[in-house]
PDB file of C-alpha atoms in Angstrom:
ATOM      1  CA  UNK A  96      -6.282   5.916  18.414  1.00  0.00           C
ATOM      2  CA  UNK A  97      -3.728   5.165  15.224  1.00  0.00           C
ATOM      3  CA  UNK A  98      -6.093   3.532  12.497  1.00  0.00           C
ATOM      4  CA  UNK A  99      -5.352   2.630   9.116  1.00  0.00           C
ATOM      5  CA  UNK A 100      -8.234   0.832   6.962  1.00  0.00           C
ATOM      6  CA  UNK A 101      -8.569  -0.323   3.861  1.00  0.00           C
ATOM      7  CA  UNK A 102     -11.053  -0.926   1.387  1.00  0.00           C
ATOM      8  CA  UNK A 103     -11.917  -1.698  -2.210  1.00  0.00           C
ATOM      9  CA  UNK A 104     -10.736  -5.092  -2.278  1.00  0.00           C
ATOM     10  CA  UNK A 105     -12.636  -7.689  -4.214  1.00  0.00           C
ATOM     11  CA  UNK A 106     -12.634 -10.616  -7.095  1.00  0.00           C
ATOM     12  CA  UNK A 107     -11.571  -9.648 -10.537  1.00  0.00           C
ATOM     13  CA  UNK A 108     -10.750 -11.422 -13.627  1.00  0.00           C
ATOM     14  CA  UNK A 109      -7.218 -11.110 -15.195  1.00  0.00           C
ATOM     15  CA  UNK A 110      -7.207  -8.142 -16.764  1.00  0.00           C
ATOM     16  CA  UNK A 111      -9.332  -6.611 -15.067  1.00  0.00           C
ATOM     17  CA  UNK A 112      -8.647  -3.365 -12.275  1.00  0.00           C
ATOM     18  CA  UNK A 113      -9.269  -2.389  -8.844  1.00  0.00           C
ATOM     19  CA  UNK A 114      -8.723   0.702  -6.657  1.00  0.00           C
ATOM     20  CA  UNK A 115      -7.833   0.335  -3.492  1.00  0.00           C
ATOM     21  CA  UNK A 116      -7.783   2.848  -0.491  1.00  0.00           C
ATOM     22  CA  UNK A 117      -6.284   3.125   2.621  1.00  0.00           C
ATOM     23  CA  UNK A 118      -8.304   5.678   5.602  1.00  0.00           C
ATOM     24  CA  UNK A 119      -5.581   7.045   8.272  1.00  0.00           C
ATOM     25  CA  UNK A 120      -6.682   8.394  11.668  1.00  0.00           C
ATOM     26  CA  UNK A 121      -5.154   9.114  14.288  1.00  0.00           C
ATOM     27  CA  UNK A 122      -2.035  10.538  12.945  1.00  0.00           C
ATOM     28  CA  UNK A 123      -0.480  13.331  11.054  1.00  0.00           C
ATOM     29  CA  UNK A 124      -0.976  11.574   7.643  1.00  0.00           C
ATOM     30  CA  UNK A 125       0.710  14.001   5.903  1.00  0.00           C
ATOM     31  CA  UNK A 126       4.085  13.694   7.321  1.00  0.00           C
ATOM     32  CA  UNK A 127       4.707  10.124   7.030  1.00  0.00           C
ATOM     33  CA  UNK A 128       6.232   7.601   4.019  1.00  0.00           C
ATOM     34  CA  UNK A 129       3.218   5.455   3.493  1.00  0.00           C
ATOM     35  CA  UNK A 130       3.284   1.904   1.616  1.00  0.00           C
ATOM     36  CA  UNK A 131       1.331  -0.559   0.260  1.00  0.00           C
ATOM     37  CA  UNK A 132       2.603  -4.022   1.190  1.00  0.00           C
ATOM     38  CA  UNK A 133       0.591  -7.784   0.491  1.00  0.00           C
ATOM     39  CA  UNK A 134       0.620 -10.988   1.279  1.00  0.00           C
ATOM     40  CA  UNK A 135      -0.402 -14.086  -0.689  1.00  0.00           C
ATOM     41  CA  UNK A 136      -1.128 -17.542   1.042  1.00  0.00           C
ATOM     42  CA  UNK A 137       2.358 -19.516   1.734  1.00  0.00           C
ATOM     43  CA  UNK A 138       4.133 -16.382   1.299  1.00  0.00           C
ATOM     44  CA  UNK A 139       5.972 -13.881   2.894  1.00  0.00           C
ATOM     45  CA  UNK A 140       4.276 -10.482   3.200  1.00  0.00           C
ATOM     46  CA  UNK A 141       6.045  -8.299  -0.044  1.00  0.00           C
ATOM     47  CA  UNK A 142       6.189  -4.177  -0.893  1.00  0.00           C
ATOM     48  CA  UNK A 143       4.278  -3.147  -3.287  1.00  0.00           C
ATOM     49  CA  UNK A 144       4.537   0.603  -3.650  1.00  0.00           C
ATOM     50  CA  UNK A 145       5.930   3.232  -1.636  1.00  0.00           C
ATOM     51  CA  UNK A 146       4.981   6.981  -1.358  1.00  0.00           C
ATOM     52  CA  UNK A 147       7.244   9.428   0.222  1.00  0.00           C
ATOM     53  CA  UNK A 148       5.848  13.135   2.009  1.00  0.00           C
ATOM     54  CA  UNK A 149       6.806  14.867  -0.955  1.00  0.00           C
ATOM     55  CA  UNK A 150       4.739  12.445  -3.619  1.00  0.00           C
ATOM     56  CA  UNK A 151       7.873  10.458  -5.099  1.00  0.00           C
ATOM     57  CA  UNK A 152       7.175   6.687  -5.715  1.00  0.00           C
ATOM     58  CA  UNK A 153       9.022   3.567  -5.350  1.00  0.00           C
ATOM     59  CA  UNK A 154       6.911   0.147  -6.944  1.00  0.00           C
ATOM     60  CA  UNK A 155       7.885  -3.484  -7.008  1.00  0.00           C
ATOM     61  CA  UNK A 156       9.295  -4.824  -9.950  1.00  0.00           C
ATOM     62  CA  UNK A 157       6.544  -7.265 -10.439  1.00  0.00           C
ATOM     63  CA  UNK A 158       3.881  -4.403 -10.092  1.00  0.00           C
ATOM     64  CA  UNK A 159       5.669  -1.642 -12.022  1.00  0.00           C
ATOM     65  CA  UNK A 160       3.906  -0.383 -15.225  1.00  0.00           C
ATOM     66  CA  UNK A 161       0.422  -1.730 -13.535  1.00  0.00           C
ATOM     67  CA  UNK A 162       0.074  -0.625 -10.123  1.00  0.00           C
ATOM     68  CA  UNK A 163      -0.271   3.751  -9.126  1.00  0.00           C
ATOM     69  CA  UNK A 164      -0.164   4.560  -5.705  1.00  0.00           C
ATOM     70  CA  UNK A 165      -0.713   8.031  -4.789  1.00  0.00           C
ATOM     71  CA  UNK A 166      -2.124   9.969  -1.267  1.00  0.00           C
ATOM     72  CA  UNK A 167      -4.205  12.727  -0.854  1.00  0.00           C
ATOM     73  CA  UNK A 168      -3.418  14.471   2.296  1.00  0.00           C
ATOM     74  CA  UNK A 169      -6.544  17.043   2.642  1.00  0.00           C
ATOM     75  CA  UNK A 170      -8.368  13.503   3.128  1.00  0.00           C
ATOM     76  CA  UNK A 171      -5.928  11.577   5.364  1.00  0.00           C
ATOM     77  CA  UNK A 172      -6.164   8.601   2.135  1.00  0.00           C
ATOM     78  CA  UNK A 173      -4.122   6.565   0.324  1.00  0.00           C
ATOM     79  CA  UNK A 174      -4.914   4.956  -2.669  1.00  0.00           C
ATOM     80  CA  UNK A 175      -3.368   2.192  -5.129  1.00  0.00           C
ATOM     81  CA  UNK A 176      -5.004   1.835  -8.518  1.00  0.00           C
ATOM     82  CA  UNK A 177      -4.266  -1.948  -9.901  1.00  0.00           C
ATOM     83  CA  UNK A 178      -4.841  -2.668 -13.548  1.00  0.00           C
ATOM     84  CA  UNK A 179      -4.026  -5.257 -15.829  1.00  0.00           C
ATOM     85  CA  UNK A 180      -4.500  -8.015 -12.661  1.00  0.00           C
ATOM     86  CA  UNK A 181      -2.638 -10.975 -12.944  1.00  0.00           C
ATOM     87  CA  UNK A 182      -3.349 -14.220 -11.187  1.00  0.00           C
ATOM     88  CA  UNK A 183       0.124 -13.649  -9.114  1.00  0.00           C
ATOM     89  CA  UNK A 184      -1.459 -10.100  -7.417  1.00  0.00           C
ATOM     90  CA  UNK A 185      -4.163 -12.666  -5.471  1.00  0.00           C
ATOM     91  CA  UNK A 186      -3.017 -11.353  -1.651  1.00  0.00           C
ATOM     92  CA  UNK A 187      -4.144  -9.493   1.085  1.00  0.00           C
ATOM     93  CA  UNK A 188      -2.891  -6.267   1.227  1.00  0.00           C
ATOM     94  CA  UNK A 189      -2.460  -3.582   3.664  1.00  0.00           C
ATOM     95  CA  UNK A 190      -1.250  -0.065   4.240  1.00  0.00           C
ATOM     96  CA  UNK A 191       1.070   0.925   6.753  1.00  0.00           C
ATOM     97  CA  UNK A 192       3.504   3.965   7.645  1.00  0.00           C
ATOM     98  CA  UNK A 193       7.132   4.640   7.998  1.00  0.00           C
ATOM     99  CA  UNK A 194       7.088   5.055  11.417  1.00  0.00           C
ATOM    100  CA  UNK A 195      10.813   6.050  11.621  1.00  0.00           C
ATOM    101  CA  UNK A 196      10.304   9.747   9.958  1.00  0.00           C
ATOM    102  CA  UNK A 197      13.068  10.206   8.106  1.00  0.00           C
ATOM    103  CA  UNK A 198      13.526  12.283   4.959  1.00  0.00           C
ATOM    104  CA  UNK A 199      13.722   9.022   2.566  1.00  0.00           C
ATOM    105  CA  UNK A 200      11.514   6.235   2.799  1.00  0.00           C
ATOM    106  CA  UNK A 201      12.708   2.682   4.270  1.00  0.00           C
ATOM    107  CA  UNK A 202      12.789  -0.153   2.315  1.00  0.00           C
ATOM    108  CA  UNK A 203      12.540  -2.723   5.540  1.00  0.00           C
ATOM    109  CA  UNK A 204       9.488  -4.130   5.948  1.00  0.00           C
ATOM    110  CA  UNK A 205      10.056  -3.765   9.686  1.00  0.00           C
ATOM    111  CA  UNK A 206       9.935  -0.164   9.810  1.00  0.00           C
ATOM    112  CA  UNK A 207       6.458   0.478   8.833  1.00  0.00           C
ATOM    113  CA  UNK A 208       3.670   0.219  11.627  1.00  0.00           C
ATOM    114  CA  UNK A 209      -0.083   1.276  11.688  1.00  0.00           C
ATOM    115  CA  UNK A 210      -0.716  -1.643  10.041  1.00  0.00           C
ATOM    116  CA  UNK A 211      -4.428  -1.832   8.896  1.00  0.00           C
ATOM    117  CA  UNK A 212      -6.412  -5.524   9.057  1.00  0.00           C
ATOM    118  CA  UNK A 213      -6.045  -5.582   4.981  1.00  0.00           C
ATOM    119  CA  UNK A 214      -8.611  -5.876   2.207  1.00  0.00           C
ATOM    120  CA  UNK A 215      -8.427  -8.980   0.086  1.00  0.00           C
ATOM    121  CA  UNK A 216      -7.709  -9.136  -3.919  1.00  0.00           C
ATOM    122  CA  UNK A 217      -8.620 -12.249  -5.358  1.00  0.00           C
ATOM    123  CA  UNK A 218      -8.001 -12.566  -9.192  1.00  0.00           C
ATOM    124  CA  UNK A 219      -9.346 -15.394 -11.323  1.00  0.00           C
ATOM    125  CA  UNK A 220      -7.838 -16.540 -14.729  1.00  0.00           C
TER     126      UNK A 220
END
């Protein structure tokens, strides 16, 4: 059964940092583009950072400098290390996989599945 969960969501004030992971089973981990992608209320759901098979990185403009994502494949994990949280980062974000397995990593939305059910950041200023 594919799974992806995450975890380490919570409240923080601005400023403040969170780590957030991202569990896979139930596929090869290793051989996929992974992403983290979130979704604030009213809004449509946004990338955040992207991870390719061979550890490159693509971030959003409004996360760049702040956000890390980064995988470690021995533990079928993703992570994404948030710090310096801004009132705009309040979403619920999710993990999810580049289902098409190609050699570069999408940048549609609508090819990543193994969608997780999302762990919620909520930060205060």
């Amino acid at each position: 059964q594919v799974q992806s969960v995450e975890s380490g969501g919570g409240s923080v004030q601005a400023g403040g940092s969170l780590r957030l992971s991202c569990a896979a089973s139930g596929y090869i981990f290793s051989i996929y583009c992974m992403g983290w992608f979130r979704q604030g209320p009213g809004k449509e759901r946004e990338e955040v950072a992207i991870i390719g098979r061979d550890g490159s990185t693509r971030y959003g403009d409004s996360v760049k400098g702040r956000f890390t994502i980064s995988r470690d494949n021995a533990k079928n994990t993703l992570y994404l290390q948030m710090n310096s949280l801004k009132a705009e980062d309040t979403a619920m974000y999710y993990c999810a996989a580049d289902t098409r397995l190609r050699p570069y990593c999408s940048g549609v939305t609508a090819d990543f599945g193994f969608w997780g059910q999302g762990t919620q950041v909520t930060v205060s200023s």
